[in-house]
JSON list of C-alpha atoms and ligand atoms in Angstrom, two decimals:
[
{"chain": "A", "resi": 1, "resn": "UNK", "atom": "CA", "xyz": [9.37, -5.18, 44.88]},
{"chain": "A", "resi": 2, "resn": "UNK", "atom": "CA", "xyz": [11.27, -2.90, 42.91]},
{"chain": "A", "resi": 3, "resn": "UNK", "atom": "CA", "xyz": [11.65, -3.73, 38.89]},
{"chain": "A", "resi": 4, "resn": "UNK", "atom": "CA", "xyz": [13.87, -6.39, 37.58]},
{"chain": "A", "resi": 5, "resn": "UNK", "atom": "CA", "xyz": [16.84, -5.38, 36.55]},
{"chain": "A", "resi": 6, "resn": "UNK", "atom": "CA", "xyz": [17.54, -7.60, 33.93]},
{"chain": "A", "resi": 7, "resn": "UNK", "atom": "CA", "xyz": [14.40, -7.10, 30.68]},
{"chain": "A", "resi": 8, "resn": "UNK", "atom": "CA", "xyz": [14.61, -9.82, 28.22]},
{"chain": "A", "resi": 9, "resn": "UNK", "atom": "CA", "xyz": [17.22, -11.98, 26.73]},
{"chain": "A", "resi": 10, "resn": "UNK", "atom": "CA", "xyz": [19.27, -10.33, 24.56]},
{"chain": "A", "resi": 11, "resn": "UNK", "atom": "CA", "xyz": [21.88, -13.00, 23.49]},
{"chain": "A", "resi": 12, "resn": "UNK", "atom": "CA", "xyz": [23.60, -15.97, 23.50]},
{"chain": "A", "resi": 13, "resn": "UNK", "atom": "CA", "xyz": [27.04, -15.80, 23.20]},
{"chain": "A", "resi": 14, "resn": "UNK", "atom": "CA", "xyz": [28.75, -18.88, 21.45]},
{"chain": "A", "resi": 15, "resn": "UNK", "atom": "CA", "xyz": [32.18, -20.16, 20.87]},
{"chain": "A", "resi": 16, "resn": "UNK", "atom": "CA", "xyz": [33.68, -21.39, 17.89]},
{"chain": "A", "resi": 17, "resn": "UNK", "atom": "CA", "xyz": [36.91, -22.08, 15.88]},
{"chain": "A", "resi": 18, "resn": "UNK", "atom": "CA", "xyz": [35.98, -20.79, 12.61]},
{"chain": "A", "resi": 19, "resn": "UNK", "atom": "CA", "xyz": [33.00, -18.48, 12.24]},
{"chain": "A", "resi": 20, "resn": "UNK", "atom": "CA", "xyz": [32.12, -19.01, 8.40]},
{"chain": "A", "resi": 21, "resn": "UNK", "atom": "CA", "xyz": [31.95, -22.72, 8.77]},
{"chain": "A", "resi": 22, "resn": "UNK", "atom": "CA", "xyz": [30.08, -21.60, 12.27]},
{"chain": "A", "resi": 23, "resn": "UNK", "atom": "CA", "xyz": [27.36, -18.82, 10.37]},
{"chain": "A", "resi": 24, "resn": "UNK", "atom": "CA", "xyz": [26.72, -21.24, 7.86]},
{"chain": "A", "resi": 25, "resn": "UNK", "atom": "CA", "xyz": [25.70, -24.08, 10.11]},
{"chain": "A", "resi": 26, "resn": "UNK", "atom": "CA", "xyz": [23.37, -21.75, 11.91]},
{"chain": "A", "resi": 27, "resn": "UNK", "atom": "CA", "xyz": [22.18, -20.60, 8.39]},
{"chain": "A", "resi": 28, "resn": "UNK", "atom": "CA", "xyz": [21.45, -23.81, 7.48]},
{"chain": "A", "resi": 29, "resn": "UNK", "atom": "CA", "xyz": [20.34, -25.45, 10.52]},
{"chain": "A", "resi": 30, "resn": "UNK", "atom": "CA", "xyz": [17.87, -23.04, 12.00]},
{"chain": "A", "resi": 31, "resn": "UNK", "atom": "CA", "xyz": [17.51, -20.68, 8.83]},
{"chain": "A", "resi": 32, "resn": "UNK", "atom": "CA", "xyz": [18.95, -17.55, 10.60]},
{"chain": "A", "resi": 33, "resn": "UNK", "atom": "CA", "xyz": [20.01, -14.33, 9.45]},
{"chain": "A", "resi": 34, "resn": "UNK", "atom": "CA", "xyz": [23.17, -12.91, 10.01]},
{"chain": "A", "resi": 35, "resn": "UNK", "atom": "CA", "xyz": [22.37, -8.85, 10.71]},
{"chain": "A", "resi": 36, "resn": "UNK", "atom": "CA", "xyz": [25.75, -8.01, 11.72]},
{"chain": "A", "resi": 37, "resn": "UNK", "atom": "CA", "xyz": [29.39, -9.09, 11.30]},
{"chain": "A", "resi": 38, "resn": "UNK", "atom": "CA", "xyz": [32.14, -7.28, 13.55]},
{"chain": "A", "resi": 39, "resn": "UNK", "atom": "CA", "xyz": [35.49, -7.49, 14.76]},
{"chain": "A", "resi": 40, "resn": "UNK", "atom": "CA", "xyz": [36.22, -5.76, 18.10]},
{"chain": "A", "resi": 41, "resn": "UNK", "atom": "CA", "xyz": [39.78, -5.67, 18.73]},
{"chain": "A", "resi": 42, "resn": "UNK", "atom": "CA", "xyz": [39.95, -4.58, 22.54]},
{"chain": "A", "resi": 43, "resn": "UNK", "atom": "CA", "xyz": [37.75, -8.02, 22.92]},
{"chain": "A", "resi": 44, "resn": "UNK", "atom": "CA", "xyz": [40.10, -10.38, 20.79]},
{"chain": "A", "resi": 45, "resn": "UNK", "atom": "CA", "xyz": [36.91, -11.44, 18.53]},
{"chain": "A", "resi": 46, "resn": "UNK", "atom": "CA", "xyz": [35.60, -11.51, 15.00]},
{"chain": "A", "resi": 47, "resn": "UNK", "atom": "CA", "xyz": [32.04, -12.51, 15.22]},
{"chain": "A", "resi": 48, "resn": "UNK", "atom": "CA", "xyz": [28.73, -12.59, 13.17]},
{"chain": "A", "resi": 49, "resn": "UNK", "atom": "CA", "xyz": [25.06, -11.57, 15.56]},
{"chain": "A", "resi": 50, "resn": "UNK", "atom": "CA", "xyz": [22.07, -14.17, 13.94]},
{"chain": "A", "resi": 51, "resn": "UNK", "atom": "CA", "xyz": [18.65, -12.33, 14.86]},
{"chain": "A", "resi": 52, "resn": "UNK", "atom": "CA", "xyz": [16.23, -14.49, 16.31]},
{"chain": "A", "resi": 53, "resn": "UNK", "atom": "CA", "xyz": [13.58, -12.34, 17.00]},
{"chain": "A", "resi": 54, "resn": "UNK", "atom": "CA", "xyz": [13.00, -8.58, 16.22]},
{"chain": "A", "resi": 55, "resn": "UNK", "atom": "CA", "xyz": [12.19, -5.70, 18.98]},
{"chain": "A", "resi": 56, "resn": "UNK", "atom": "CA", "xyz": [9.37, -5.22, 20.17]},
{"chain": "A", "resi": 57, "resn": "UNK", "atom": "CA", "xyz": [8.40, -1.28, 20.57]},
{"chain": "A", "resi": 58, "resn": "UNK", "atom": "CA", "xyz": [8.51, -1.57, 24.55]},
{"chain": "A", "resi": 59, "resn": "UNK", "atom": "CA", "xyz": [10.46, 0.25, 26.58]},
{"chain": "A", "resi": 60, "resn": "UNK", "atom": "CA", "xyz": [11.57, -2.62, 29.06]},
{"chain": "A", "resi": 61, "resn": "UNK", "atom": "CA", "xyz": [11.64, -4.90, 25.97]},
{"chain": "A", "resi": 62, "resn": "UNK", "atom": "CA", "xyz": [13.87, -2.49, 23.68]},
{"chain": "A", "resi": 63, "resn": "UNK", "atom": "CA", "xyz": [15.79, -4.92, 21.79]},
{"chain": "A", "resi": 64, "resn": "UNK", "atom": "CA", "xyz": [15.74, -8.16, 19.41]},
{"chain": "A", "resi": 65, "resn": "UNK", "atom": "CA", "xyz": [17.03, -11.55, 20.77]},
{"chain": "A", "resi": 66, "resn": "UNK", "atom": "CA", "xyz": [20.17, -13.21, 18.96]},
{"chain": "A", "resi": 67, "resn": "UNK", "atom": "CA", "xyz": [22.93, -15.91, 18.43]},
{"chain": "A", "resi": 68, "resn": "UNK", "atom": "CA", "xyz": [26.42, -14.31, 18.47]},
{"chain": "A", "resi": 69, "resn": "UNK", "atom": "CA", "xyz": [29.21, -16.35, 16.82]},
{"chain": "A", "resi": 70, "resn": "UNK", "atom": "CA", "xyz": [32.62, -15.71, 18.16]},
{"chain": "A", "resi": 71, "resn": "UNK", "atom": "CA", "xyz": [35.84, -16.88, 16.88]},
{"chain": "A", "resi": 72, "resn": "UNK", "atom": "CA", "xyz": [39.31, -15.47, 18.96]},
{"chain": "A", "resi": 73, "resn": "UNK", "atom": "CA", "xyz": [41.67, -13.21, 16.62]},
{"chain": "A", "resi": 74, "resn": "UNK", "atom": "CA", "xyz": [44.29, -14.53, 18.93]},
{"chain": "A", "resi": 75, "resn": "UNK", "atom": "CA", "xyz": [44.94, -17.49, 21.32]},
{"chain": "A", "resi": 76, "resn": "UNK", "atom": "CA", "xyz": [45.70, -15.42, 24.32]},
{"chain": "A", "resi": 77, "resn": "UNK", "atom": "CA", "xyz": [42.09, -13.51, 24.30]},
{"chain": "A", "resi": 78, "resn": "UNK", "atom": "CA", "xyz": [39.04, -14.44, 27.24]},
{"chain": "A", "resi": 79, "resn": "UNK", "atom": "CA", "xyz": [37.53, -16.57, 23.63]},
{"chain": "A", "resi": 80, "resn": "UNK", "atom": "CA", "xyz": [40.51, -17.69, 22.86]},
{"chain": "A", "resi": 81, "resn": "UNK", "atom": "CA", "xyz": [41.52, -18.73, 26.57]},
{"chain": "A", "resi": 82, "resn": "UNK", "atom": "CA", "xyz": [37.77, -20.20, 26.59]},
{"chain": "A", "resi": 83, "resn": "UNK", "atom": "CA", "xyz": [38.55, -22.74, 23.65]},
{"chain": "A", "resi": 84, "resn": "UNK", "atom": "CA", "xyz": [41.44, -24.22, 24.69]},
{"chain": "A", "resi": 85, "resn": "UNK", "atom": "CA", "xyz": [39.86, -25.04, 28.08]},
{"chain": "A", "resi": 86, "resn": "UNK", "atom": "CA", "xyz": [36.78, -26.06, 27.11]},
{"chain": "A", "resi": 87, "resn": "UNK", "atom": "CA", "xyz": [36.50, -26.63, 23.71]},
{"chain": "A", "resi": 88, "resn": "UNK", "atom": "CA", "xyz": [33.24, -25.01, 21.46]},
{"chain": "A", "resi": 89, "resn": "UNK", "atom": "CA", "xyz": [30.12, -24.11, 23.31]},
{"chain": "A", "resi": 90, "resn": "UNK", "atom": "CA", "xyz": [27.98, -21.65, 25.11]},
{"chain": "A", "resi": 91, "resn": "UNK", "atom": "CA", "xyz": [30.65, -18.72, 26.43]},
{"chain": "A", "resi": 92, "resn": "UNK", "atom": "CA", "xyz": [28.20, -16.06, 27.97]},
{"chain": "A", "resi": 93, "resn": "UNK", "atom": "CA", "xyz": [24.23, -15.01, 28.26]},
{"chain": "A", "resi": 94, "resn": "UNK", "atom": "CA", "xyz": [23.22, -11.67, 27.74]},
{"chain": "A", "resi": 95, "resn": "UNK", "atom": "CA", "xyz": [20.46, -10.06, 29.44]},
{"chain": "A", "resi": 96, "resn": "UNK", "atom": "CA", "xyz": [18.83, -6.97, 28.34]},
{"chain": "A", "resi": 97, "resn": "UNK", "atom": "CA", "xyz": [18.97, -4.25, 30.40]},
{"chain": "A", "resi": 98, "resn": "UNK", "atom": "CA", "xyz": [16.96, -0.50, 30.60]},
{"chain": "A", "resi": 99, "resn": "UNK", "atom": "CA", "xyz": [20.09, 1.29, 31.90]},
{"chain": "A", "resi": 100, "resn": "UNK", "atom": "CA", "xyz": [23.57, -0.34, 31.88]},
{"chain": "A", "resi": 101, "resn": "UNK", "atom": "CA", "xyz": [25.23, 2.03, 34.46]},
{"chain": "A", "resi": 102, "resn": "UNK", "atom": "CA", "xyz": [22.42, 1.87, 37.08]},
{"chain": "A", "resi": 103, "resn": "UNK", "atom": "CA", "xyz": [22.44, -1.78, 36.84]},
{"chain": "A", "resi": 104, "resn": "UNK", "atom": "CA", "xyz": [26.33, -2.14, 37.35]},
{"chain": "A", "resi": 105, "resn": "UNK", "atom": "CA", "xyz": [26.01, -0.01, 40.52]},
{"chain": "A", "resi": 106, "resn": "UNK", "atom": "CA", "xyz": [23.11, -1.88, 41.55]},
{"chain": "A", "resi": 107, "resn": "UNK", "atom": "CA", "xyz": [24.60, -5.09, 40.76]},
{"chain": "A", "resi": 108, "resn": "UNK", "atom": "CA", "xyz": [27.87, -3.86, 42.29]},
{"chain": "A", "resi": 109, "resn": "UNK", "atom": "CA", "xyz": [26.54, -3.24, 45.44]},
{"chain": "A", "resi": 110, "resn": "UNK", "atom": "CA", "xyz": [25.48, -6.85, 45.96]},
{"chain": "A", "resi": 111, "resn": "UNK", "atom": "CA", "xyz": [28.87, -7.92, 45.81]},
{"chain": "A", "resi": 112, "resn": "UNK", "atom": "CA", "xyz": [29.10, -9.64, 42.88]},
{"chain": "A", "resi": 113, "resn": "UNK", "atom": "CA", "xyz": [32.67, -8.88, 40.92]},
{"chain": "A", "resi": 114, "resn": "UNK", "atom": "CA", "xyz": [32.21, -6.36, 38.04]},
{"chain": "A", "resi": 115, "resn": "UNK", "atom": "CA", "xyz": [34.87, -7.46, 34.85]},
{"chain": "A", "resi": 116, "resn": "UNK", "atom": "CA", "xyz": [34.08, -3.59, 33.45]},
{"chain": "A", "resi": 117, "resn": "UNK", "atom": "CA", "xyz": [33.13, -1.10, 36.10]},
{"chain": "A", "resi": 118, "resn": "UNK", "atom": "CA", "xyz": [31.88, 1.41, 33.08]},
{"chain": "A", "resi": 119, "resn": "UNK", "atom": "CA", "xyz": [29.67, 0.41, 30.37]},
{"chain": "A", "resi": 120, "resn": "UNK", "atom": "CA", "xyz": [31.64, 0.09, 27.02]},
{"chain": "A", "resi": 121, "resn": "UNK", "atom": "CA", "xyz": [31.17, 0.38, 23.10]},
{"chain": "A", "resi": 122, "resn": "UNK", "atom": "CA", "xyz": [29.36, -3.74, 22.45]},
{"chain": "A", "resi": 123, "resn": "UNK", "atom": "CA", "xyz": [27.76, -4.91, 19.11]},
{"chain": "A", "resi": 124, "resn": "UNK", "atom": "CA", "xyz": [25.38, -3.53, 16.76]},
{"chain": "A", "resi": 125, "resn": "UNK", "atom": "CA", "xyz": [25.59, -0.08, 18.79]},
{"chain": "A", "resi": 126, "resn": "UNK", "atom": "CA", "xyz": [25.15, -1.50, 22.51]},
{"chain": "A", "resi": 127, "resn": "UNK", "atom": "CA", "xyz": [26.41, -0.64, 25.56]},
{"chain": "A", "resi": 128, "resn": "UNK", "atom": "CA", "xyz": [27.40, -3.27, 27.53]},
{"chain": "A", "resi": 129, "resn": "UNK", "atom": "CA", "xyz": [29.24, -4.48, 30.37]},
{"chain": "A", "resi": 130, "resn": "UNK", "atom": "CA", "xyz": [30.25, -7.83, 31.76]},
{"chain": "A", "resi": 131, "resn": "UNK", "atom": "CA", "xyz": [29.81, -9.62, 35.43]},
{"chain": "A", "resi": 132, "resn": "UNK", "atom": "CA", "xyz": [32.30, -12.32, 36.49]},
{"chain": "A", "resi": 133, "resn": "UNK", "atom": "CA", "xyz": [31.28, -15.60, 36.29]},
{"chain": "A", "resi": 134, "resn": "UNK", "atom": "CA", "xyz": [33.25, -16.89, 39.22]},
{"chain": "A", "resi": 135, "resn": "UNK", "atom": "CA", "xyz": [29.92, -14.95, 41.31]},
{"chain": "A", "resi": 136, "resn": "UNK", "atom": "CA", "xyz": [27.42, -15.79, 39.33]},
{"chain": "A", "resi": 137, "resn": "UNK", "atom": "CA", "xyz": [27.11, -19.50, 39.22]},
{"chain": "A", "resi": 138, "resn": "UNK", "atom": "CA", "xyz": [29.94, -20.06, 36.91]},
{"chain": "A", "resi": 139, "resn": "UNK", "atom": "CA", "xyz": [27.93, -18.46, 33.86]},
{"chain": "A", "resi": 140, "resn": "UNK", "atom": "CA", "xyz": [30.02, -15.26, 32.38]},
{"chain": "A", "resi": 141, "resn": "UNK", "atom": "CA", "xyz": [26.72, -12.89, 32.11]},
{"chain": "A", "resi": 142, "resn": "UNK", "atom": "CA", "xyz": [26.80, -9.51, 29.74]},
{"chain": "A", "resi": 143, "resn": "UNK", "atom": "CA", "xyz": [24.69, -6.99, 30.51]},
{"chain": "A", "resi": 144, "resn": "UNK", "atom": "CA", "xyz": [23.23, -5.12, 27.31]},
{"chain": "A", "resi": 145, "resn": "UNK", "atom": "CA", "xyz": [21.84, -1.86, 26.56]},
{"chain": "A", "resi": 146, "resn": "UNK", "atom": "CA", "xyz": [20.35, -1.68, 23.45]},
{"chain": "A", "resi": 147, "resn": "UNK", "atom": "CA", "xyz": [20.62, 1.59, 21.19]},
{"chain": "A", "resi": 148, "resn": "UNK", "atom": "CA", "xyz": [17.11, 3.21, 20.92]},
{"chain": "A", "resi": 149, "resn": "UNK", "atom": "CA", "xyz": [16.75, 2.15, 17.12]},
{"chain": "A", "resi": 150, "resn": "UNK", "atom": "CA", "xyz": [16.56, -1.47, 17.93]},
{"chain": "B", "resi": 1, "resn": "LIG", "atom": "N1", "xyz": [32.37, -18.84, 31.38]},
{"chain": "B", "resi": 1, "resn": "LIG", "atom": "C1", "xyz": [32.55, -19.41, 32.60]},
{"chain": "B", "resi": 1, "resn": "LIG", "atom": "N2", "xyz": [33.73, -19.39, 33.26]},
{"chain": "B", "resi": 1, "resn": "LIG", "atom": "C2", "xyz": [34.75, -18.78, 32.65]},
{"chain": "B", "resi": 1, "resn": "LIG", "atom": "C3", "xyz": [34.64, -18.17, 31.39]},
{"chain": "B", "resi": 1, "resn": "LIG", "atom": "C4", "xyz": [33.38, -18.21, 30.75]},
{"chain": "B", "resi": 1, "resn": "LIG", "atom": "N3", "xyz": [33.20, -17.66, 29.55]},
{"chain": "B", "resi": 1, "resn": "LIG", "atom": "N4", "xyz": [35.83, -17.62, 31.04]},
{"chain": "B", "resi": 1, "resn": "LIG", "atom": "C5", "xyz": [36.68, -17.90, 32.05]},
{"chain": "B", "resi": 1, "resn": "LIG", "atom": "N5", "xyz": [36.04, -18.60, 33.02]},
{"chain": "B", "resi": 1, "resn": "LIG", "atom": "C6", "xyz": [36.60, -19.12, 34.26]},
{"chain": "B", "resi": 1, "resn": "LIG", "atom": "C7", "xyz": [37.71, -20.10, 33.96]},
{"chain": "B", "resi": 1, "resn": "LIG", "atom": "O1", "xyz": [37.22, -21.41, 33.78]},
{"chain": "B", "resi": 1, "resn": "LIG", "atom": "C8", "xyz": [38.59, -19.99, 35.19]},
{"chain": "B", "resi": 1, "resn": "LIG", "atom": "O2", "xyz": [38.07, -20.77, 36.22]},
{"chain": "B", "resi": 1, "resn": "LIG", "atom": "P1", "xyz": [39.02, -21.51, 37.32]},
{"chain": "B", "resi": 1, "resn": "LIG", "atom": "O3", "xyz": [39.68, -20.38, 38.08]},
{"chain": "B", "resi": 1, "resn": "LIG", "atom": "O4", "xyz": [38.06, -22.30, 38.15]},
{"chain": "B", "resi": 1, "resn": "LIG", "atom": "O5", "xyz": [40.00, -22.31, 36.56]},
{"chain": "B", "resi": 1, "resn": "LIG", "atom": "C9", "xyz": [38.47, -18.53, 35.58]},
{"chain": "B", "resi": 1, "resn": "LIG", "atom": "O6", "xyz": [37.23, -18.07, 34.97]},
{"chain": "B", "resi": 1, "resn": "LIG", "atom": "C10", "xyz": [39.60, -17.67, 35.04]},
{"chain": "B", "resi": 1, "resn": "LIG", "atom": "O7", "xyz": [39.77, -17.99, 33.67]},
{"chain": "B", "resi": 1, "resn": "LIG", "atom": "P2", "xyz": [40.93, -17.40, 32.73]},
{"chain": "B", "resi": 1, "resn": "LIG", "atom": "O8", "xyz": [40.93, -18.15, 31.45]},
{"chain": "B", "resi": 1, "resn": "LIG", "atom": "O9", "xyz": [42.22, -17.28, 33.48]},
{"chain": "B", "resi": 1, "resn": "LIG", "atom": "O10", "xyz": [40.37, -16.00, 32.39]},
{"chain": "B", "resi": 1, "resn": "LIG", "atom": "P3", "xyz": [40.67, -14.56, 32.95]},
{"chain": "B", "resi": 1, "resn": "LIG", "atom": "O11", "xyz": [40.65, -14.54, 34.44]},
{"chain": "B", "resi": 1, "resn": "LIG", "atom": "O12", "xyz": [41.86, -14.01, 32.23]},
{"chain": "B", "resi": 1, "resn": "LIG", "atom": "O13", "xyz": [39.36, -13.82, 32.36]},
{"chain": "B", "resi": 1, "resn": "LIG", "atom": "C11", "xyz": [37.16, -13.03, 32.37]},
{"chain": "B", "resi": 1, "resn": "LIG", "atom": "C12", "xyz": [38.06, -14.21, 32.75]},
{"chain": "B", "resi": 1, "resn": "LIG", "atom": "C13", "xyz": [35.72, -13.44, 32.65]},
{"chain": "B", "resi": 1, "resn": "LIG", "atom": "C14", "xyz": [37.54, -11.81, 33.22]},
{"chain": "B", "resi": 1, "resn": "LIG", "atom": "C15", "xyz": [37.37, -12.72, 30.85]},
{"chain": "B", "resi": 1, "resn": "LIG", "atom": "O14", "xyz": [37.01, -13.85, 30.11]},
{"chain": "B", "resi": 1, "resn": "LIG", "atom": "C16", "xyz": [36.62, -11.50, 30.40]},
{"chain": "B", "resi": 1, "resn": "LIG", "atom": "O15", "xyz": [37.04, -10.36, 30.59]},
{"chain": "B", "resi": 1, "resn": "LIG", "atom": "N6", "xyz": [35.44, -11.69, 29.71]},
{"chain": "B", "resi": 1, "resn": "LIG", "atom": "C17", "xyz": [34.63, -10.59, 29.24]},
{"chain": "B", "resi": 1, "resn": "LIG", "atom": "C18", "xyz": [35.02, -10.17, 27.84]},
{"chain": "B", "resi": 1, "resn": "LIG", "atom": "C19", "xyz": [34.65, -11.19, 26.80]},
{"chain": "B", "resi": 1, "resn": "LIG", "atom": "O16", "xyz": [34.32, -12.34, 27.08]},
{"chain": "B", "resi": 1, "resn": "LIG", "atom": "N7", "xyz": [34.71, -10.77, 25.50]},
{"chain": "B", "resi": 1, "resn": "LIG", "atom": "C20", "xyz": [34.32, -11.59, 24.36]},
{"chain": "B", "resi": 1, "resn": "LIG", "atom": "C21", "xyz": [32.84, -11.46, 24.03]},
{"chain": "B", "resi": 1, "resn": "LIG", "atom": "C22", "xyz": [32.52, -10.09, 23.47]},
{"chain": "B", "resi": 1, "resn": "LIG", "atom": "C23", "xyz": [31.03, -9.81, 23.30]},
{"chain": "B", "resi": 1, "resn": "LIG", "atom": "O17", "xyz": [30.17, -10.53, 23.75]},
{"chain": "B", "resi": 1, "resn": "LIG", "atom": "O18", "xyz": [30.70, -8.77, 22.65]},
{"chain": "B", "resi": 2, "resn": "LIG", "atom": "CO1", "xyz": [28.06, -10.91, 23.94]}
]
C-alpha cells in the first residue's frame, strides 16, 4: 500500500458573521490562542487561526492542528455565499499534506474535481489547495502544506 496522502489534521475551517465576537468565544470557551490574524483578499476573508496543538518534529506530521475563524469581506465571496445558504458552521477540513502538488496530481487523477489546479499562497505561510466538495461527500476539503518552520 503506498503512503497516505493526507498526514494529520491540519484545520478546521469555520464560518462566522463577525470574527471578534467569534475569537473571543473560542477564547473564552476552550481557552485558545489566536497565533495568527489575516486577511486574504483573492479568498474574500478576514480570519483569525486558534492553535490547538503545536508540531510535532516529524516529517509526515510537520504541522500544528487549528481552528480558523472566517468572516466574508464581501457577500458575493465562497464564505460569504456559504452564510447566506447555510447560516454559521463548519465550512471546510483541512488535511495535512507532505507535498501539495504531488497530492493534487494524485488526487486529480482519481477524478475528483480540483477548485485550484496549482497550489497557492494559504495562512501562516502554507501552501494549499482546495478539492470540490460536490466529489467528496459534500465536505469542501483543503489540502495544506505546512512551511518547514511549523
Ligand atoms: N461546503 C460544502 N458544500 C459547499 C460549500 C462548502 N463550503 N460551498 C459551496 N458548496 C456547495 C453549495 O451548497 C452548492 O451546492 P448545490 O449545487 O447542491 O446547491 C455548490 O457547492 C455550489 O455552491 P456556490 O455557492 O454556487 O459556490 P461556487 O460554485 O461559486 O463555489 C467552491 C464553490 C467550492 C468552488 C468555492 O466555495 C471555492 O472556491 N472554495 C475554495 C476557496 C475558499 O473556500 N476560500 C475561503 C477559505 C480560505 C482558507 O481556508 O484559507
Ligand atoms: Co482553510
Amino acid at each position: 500500500m503506498p503512503a497516505p496522502l493526507l498526514t494529520r489534521i491540519d484545520h478546521v475551517g469555520i464560518a462566522c458573521r463577525d470574527l471578534d465576537a467569534t475569537v473571543a468565544l473560542y477564547e473564552s470557551t476552550f481557552g485558545l490562542t489566536v497565533v495568527a490574524r489575516e486577511t486574504h483578499e483573492d479568498q474574500g476573508v478576514r480570519e483569525a487561526m486558534l492553535v490547538v496543538a503545536e508540531g510535532r518534529d516529524s516529517p509526515s506530521a510537520l504541522g500544528g492542528s487549528y481552528v480558523q475563524l472566517l468572516e466574508p469581506l464581501r457577500d458575493d465571496s465562497p464564505v460569504g455565499k456559504f452564510l447566506a445558504r447555510n447560516g454559521e458552521g463548519v465550512h471546510h477540513i483541512g488535511y495535512g499534506v507532505a507535498d501539495v502538488g504531488a497530492a493534487l496530481a494524485a488526487i486529480g487523477a482519481t477524478g475528483v474535481r480540483l477548485v485550484d489546479e496549482r497550489p497557492r499562497h494559504g495562512s501562516m505561510g502554507a501552501s494549499i489547495a482546495f478539492l470540490h466538495p460536490k466529489d467528496l461527500g459534500g465536505v469542501l476539503t483543503e489540502l495544506v502544506q505546512a512551511p518547514p518552520d511549523r
